[in-house]
Coordinates of C-alpha atoms in Angstrom, one line a residue:
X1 CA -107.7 305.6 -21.6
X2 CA -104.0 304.2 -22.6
X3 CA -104.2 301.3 -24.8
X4 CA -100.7 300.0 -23.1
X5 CA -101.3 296.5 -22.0
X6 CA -99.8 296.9 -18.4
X7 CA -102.4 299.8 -18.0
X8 CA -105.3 299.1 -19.8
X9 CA -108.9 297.8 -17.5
X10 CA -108.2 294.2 -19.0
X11 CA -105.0 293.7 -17.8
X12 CA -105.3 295.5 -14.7
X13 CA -108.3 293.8 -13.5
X14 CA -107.1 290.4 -12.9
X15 CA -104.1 291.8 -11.3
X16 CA -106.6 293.3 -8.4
X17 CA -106.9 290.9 -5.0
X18 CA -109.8 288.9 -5.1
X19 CA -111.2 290.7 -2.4
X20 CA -111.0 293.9 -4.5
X21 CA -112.6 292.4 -7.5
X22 CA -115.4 291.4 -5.5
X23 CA -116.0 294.6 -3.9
X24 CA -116.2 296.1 -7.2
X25 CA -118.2 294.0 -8.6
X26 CA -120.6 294.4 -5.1
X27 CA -120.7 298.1 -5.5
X28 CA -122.0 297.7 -9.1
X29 CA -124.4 295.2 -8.5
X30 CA -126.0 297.4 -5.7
X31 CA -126.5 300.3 -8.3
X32 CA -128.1 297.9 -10.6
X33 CA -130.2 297.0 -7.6
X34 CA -130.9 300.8 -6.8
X35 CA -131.5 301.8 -10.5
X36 CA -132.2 299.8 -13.2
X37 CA -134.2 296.9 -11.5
X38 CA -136.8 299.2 -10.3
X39 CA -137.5 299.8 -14.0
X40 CA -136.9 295.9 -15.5
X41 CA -137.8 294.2 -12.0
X42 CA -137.4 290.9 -13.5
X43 CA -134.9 289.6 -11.1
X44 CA -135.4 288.2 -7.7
X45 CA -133.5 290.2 -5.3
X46 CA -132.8 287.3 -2.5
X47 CA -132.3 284.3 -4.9
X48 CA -129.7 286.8 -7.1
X49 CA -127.5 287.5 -4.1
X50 CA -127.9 283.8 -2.8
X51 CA -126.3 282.8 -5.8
X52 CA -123.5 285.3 -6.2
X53 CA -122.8 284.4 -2.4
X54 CA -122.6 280.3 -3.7
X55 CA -121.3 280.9 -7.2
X56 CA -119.3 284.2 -7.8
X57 CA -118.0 285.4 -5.0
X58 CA -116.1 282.5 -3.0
X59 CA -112.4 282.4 -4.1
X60 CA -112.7 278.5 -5.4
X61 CA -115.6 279.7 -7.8
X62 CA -114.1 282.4 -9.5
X63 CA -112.0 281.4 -12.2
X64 CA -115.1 279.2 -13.5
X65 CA -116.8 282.3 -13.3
X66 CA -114.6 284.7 -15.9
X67 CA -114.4 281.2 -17.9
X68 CA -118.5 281.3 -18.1
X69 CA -118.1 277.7 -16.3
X70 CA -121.9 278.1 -15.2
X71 CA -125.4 279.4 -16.7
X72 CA -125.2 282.2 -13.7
X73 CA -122.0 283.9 -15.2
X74 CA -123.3 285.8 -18.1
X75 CA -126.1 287.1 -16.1
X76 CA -124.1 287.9 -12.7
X77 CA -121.7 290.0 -15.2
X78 CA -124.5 291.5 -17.4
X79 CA -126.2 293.0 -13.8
X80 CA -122.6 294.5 -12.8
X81 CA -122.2 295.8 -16.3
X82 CA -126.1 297.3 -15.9
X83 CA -125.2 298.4 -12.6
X84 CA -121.6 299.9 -13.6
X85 CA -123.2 302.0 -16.8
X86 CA -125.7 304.0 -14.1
X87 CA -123.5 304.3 -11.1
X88 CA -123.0 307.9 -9.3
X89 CA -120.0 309.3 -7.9
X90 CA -121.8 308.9 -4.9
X91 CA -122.1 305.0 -5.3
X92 CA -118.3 304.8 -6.9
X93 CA -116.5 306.7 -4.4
X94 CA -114.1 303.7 -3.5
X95 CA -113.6 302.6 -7.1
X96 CA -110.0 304.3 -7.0
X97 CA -109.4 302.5 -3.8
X98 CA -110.1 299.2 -4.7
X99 CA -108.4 299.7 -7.9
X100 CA -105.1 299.9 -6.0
X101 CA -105.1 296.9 -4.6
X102 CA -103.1 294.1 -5.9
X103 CA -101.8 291.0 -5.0
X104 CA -98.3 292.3 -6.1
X105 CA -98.0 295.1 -3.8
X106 CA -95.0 296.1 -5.8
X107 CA -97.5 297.2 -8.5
X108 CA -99.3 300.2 -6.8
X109 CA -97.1 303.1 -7.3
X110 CA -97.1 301.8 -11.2
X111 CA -101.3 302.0 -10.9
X112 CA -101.4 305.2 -9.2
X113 CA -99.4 306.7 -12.4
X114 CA -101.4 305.1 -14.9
X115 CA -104.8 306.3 -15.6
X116 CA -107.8 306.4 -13.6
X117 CA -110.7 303.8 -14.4
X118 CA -114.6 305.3 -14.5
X119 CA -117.9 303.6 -13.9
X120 CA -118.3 303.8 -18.0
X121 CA -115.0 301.3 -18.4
X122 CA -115.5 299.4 -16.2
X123 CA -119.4 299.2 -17.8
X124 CA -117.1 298.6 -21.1
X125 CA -115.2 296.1 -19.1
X126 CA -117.8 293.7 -17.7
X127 CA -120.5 293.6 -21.1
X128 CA -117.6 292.1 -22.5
X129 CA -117.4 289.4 -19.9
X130 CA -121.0 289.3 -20.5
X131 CA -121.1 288.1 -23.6
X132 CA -117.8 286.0 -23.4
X133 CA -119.5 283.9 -20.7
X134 CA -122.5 284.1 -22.0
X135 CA -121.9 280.9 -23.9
X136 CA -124.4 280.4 -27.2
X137 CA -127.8 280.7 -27.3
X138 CA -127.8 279.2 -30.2
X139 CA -127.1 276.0 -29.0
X140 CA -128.2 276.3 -25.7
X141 CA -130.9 278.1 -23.6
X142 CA -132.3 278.7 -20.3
X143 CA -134.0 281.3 -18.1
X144 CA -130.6 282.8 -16.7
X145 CA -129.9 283.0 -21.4
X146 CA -132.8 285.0 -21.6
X147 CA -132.2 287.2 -18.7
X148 CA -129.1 287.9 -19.8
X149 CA -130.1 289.2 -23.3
X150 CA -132.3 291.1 -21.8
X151 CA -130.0 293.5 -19.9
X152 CA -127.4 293.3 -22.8
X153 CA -130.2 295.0 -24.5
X154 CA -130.9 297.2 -21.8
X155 CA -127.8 298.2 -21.4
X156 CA -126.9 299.4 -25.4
X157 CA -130.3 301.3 -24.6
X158 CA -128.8 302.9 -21.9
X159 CA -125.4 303.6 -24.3
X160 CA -128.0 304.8 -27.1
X161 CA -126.5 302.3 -29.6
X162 CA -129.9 301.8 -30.7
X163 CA -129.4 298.8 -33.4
X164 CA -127.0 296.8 -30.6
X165 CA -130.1 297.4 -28.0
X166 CA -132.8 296.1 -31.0
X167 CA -130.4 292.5 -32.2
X168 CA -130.3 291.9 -28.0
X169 CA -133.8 292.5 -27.7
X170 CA -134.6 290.2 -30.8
X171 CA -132.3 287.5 -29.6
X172 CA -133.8 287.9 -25.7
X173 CA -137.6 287.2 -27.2
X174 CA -136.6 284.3 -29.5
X175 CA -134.8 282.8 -26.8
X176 CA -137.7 283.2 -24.2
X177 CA -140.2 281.8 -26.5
X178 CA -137.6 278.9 -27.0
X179 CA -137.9 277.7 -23.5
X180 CA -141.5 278.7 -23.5
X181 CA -141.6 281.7 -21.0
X182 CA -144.6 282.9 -22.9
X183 CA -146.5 279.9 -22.4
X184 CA -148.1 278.3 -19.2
X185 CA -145.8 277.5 -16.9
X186 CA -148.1 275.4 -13.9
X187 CA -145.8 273.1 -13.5
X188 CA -142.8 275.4 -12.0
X189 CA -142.0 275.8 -8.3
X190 CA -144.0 278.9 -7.7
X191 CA -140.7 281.1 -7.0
X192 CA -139.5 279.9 -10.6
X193 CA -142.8 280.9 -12.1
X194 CA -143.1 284.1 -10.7
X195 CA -139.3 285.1 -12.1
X196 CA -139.8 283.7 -14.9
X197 CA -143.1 285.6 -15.5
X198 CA -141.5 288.8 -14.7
X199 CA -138.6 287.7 -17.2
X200 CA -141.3 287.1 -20.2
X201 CA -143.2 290.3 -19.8
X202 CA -140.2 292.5 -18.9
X203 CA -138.9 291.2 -22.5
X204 CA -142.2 292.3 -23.9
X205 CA -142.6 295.8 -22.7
X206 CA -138.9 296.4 -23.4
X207 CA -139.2 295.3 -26.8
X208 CA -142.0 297.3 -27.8
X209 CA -140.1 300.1 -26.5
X210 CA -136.9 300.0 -28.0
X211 CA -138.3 299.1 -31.3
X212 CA -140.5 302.5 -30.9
X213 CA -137.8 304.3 -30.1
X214 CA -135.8 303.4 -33.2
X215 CA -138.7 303.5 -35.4
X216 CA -138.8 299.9 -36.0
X217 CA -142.1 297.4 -35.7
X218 CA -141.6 294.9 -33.3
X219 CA -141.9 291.1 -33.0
X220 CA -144.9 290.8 -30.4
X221 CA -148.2 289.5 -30.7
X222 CA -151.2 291.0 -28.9
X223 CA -151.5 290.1 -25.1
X224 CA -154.0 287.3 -26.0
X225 CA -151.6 284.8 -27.8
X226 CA -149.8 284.2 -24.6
X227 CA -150.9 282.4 -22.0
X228 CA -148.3 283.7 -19.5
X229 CA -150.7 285.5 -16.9
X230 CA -149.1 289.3 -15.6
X231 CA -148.2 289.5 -12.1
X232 CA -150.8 289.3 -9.8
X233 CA -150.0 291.8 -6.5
X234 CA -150.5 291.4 -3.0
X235 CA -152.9 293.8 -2.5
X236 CA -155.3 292.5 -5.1
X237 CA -154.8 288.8 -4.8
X238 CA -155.9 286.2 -2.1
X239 CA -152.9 286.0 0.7
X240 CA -152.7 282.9 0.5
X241 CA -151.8 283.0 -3.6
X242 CA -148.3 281.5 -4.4
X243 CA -147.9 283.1 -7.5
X244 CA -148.8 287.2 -5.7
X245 CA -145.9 289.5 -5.9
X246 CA -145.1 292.3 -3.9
X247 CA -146.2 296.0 -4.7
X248 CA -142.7 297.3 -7.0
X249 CA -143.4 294.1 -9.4
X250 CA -146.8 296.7 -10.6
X251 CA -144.3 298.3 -12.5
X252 CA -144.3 295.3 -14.9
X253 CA -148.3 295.5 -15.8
X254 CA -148.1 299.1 -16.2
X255 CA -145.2 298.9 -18.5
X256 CA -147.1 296.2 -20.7
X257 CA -150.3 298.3 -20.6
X258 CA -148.1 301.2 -22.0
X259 CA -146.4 299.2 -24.4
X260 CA -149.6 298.1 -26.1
X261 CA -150.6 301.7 -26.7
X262 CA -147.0 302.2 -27.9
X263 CA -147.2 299.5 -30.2
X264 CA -150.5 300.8 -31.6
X265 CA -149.6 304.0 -32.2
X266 CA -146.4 302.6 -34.0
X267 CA -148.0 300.1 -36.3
X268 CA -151.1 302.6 -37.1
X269 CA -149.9 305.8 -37.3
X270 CA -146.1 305.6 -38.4
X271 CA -145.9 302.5 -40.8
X272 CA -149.7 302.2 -41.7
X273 CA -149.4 304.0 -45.6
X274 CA -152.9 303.7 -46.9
X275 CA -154.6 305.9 -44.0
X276 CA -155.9 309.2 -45.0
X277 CA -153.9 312.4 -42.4
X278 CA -158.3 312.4 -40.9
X279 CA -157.9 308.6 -40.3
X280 CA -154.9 309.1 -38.5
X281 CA -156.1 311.8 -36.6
X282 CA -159.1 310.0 -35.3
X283 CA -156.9 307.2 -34.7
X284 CA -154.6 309.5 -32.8
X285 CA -157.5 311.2 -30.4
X286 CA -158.6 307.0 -29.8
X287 CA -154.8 306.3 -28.7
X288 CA -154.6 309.7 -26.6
X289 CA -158.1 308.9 -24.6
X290 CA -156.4 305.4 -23.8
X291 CA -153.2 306.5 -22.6
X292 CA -155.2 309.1 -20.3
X293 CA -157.0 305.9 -18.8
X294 CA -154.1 304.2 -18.3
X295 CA -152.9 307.0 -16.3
X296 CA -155.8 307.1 -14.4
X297 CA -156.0 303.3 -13.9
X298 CA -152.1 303.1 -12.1
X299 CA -152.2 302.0 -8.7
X300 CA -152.4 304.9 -6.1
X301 CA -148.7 304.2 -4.8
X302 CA -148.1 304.9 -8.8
X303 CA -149.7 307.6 -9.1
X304 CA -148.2 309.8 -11.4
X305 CA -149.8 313.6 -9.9
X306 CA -149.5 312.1 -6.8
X307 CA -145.7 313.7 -4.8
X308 CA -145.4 311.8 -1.4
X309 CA -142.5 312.3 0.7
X310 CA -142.8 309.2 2.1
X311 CA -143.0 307.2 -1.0
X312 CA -140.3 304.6 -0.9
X313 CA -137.2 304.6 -2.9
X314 CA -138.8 302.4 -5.7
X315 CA -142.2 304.3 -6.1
X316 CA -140.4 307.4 -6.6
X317 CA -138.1 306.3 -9.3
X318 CA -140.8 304.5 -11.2
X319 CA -142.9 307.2 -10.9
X320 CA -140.3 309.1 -12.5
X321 CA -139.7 306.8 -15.6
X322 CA -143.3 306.4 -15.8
X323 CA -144.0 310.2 -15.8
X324 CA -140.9 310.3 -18.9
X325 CA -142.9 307.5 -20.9
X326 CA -145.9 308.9 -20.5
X327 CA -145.0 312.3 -21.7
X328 CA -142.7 310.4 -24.6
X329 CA -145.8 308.6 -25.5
X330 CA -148.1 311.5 -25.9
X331 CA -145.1 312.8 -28.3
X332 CA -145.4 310.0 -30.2
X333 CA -149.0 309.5 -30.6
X334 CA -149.1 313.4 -31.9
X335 CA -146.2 314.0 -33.5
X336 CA -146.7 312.8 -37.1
X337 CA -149.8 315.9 -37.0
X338 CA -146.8 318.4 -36.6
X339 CA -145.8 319.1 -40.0
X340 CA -149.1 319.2 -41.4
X341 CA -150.4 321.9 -38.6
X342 CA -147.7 324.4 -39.1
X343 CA -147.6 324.1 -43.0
X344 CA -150.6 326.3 -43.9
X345 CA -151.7 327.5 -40.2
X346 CA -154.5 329.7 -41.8
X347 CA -156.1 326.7 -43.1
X348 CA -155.0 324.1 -40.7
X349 CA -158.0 322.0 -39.1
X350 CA -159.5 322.4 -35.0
X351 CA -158.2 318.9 -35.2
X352 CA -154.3 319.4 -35.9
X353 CA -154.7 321.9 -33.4
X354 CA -155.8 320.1 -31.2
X355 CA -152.4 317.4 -31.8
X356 CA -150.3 320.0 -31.9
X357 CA -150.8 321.6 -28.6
X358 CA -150.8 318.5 -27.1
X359 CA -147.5 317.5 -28.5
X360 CA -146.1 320.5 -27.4
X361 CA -147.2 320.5 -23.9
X362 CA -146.2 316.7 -23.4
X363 CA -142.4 318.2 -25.2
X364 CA -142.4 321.2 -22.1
X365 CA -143.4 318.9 -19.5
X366 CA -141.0 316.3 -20.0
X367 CA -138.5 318.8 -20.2
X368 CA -139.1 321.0 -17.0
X369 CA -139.8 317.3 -15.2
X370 CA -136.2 316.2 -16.1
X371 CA -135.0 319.9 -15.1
X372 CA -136.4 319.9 -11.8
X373 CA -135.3 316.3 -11.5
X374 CA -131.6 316.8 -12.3
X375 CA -131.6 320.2 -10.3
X376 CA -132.5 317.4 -7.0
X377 CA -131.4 314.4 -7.8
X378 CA -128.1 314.2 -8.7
X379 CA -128.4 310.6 -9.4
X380 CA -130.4 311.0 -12.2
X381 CA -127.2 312.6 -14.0
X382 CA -126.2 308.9 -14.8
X383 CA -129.1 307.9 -16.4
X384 CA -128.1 308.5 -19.8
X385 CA -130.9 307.4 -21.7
X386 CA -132.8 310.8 -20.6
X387 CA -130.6 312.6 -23.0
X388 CA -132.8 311.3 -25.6
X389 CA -135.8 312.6 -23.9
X390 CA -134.4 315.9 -23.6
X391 CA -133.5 315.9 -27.1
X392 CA -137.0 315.2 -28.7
X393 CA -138.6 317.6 -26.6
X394 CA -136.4 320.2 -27.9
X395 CA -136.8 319.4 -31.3
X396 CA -140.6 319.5 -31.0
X397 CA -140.3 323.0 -29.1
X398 CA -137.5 324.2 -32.2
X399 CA -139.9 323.0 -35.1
X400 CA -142.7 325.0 -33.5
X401 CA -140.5 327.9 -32.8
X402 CA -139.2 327.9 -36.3
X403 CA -142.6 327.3 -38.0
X404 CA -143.6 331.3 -36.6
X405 CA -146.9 328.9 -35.3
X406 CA -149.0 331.9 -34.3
X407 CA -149.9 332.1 -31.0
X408 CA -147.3 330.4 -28.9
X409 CA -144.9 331.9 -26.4
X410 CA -141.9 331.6 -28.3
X411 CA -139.7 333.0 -25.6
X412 CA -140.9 330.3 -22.8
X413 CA -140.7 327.6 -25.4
X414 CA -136.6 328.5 -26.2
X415 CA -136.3 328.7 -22.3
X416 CA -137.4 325.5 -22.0
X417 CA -134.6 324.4 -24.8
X418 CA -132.2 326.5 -22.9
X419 CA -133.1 323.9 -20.1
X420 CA -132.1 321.0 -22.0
X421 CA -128.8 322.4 -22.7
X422 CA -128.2 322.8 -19.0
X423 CA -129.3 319.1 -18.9
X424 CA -127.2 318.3 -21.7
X425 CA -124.1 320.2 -19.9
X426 CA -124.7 318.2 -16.1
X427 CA -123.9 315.2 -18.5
X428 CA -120.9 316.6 -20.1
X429 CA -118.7 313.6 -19.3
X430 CA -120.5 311.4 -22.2
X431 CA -119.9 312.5 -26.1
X432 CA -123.7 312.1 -26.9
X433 CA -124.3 315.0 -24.3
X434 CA -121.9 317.5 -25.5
X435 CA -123.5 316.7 -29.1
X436 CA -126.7 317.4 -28.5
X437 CA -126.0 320.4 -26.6
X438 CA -123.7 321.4 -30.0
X439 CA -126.6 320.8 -32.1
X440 CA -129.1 322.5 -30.1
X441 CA -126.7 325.7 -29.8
X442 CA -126.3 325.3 -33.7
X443 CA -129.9 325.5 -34.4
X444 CA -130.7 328.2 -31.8
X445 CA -128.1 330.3 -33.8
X446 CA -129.2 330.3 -36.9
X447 CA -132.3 331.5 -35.5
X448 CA -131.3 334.2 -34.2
X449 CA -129.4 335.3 -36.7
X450 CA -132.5 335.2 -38.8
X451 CA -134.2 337.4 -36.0
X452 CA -131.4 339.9 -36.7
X453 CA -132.2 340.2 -40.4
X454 CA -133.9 343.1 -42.0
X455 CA -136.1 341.4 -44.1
X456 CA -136.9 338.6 -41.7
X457 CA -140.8 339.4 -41.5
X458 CA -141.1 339.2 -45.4
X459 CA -139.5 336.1 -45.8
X460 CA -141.5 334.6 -42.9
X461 CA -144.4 335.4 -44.3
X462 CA -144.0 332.9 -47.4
X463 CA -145.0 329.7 -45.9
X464 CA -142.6 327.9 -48.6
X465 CA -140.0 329.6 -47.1
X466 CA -140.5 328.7 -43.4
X467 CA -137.2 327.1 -41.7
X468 CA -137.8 323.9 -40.5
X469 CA -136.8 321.4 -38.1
X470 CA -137.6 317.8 -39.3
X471 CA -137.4 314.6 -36.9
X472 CA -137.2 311.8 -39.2
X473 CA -137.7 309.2 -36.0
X474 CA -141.0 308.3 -34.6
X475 CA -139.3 308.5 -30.2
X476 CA -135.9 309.9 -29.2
X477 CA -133.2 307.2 -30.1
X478 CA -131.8 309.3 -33.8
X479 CA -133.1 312.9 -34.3
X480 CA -131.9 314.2 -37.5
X481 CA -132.7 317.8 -38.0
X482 CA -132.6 319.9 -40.7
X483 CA -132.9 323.9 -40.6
X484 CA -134.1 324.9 -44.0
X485 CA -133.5 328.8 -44.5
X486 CA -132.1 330.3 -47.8
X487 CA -131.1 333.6 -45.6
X488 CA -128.9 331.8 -43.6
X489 CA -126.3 328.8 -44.0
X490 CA -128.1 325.3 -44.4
X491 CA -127.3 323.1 -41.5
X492 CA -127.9 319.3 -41.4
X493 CA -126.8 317.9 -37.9
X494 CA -126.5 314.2 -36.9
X495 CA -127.5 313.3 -33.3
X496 CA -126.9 309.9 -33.7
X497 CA -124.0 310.3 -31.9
X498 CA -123.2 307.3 -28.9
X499 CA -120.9 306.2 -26.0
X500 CA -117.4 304.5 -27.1
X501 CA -118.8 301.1 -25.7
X502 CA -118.8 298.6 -28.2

């Protein structure tokens, strides 16, 4: 993108009609509406739009908007930023269109020269009205505050800037406990109640997440300390209940359920130092019975075996995050058994075995899931955050593949990495993709140029000698991998790479 002031997104953008602005900003906020709020669905659909119809969109409103003149300003521009980061072709397909349209007519032969604006600037564009108009929390804060922080976080999740998504996250809990989101709330109009519910365990699940993912412990208590109930739904509660919410709010329960196991697994098995490897494997086996319950314990319309044609638009894409987490759990809950099984596999216990089978199916089946899912869904493409996914589970399958684990079909399991490249490459548009693809094909050929050497079976068969693959991270948000080989060149890659977004 040119940095020239008379073509750059910033300067360009106010120069747009009003009416174009809006209808920007409209087809962003019904991506986030399609995409990311099935995942985080914190927000209330109807009051959302109410507001944007009383407080964003008329023309008398709008300069008090970009100033952050109201509480609703950093939020309304933190969902378009949410919505912007995710958007398909399919969804942007009049972003050129609108972007021609100025109140200076004299102007649009000048824009159709310059350069051409994606969904990812104007993403870029709007998180930094965001936080301009966000005002400071600091000083200040309310529901709309805490909402906002949220999605910030969400979205530098969704742009893998990993310690960005964990100081929003941070900031989004402090400032819901600040207004007291996490304690009763009787007293609120029973629409208030309920999104403010929503809000408080959203926060929670997502920051149990993200702080897993980037190997940090997190801030939250167990589920007892708070006496904010979980959404109550429809179809278990009383009619008649104020405070029941309709079936895509089960999302939020099942996230929290999740997140505990998450949590568990982080605290005991990645940053617990005095456990004995046997401790930690029993631990482990608890964690891995528990997450099969909670499987077994989603709703039916959640069901995560279950493949409905008919499911609606929100069941199917939660089932598909769901399916991701579930598999990314069972990763992390085995994972730290991985080095220890393929050290001295003559010797190795049933027990490590036992974690590292597991591991590795959970790595292949989130891998073929998000194949098949990106071979269908072209929408999916846009979800960045799967590149991580992708990435661990190829790591895992590398490690294994490297390790000359006996037994294992080490031609399916370098298929199955082949299929994350091709995942990799459908997101070609975005640096982290072409990255991980570049490491991958790194690693993949120094493998088989230690196929192609004559002494390969002798100098596989010293264990000290076996190459390696090491993931210092306990979940997908920094895999740094090393191949240890003295026959070939050694190769330390950095996949920390992100998006250009900050």
């Amino acid at each position: 993108m040119s940095n020239d002031q008379d073509t750059s997104l910033e300067s360009l953008f106010p120069r747009l009609t009003e009416s174009a602005q809006t209808e920007i900003e409209k087809t962003f906020i019904g991506s986030y509406f399609a995409n990311k709020h099935y995942i985080h669905p914190l927000l209330s659909k109807g009051t959302f739009m109410q507001r944007c119809e009383n407080e964003a969109w008329p023309i008398s409103s709008r300069q008090g908007l970009f100033r952050g003149a109201t509480k609703f300003a950093g939020l309304y521009f933190a969902v378009v930023a949410l919505g912007a980061i995710n958007a398909s072709p399919n969804e942007t397909s009049l972003l050129e269109h609108f972007c021609q349209q100025f109140v200076d007519s004299s102007q649009i032969q000048r824009a159709r020269r310059g350069p051409s604006f994606t969904a990812l600037d104007f993403a870029k564009f709007f998180f930094g009205l965001a936080k301009r108009t966000l005002g400071d929390v600091f000083e200040s804060s309310c529901l709309e505050s805490a909402q906002t922080l949220l999605l910030l976080s969400v979205f530098r999740q969704n742009s893998l800037q990993p310690h960005s998504c964990y100081m929003y996250s941070g900031m989004a809990v402090r400032t819901a406990a600040a207004i007291g989101l996490g304690s009763s709330m009787s007293s609120l109009p029973p629409s208030v109640r309920r999104e403010a519910r929503r809000t408080w365990w959203c926060i929670y699940s997502h920051e149990i997440e993200m702080c897993c993912s980037s190997g940090r412990l997190d801030s939250m208590k167990e589920l007892h300390y708070y006496q904010t109930s979980l959404p109550k739904l429809k179809v278990d509660a009383d009619n008649l209940d104020p405070d029941a919410e309709d079936n895509d709010i089960a999302m939020i329960p099942a996230m929290v359920a999740l997140a505990q196991i998450m949590s568990e697994a982080s605290h005991q098995l990645y940053h617990s130092m005095r456990r004995t490897m046997a401790d930690k494997s029993r631990l482990a086996m608890a964690l891995d019975q528990r997450l099969l319950e909670w499987k077994e314990t989603l709703p039916a319309f959640l069901n995560l075996d279950a493949h409905a044609l008919n499911d609606p638009e929100w069941a199917f894409k939660q089932k598909l995050v769901l399916r991701l987490r579930y598999y990314n759990t069972r990763i992390l809950i085995h994972r730290p058994f991985l080095v220890a099984a393929t050290a001295n596999t003559g010797t190795s216990s049933p027990d490590l075995s036992i974690h590292l089978h597991t591991c590795l199916t959970a790595a292949r089946m989130s891998i073929n899931m998000q194949y098949e899912s990106f071979m269908h869904m072209t929408y999916i493409r846009t979800w960045w955050y799967n590149t991580t996914y992708a990435l661990y589970g190829s790591m895992i399958l590398l490690h294994l593949t490297l390790s000359n684990y006996p037994g294992l079909p080490d031609d399916e399991l370098l298929e199955d990495v082949e299929k994350s490249l091709e995942i990799f490459s459908s997101m070609g548009d975005i640096i982290v993709a072409r990255r991980c693809a570049e490491m991958l094909r790194e690693v993949l050929e120094a493998y088989h140029e230690s196929l192609e050497t004559p002494d390969y079976l002798d100098y596989m068969s010293d264990g000290e000698n076996l190459p390696q693959i090491e993931i210092i991270t306990p979940v997908p948000v920094t895999a740094l991998v090393r191949l240890k080989s003295p026959m070939t060149r050694s190769s330390k890659i950095s996949a920390s790479a992100h998006f250009d977004l900050s």
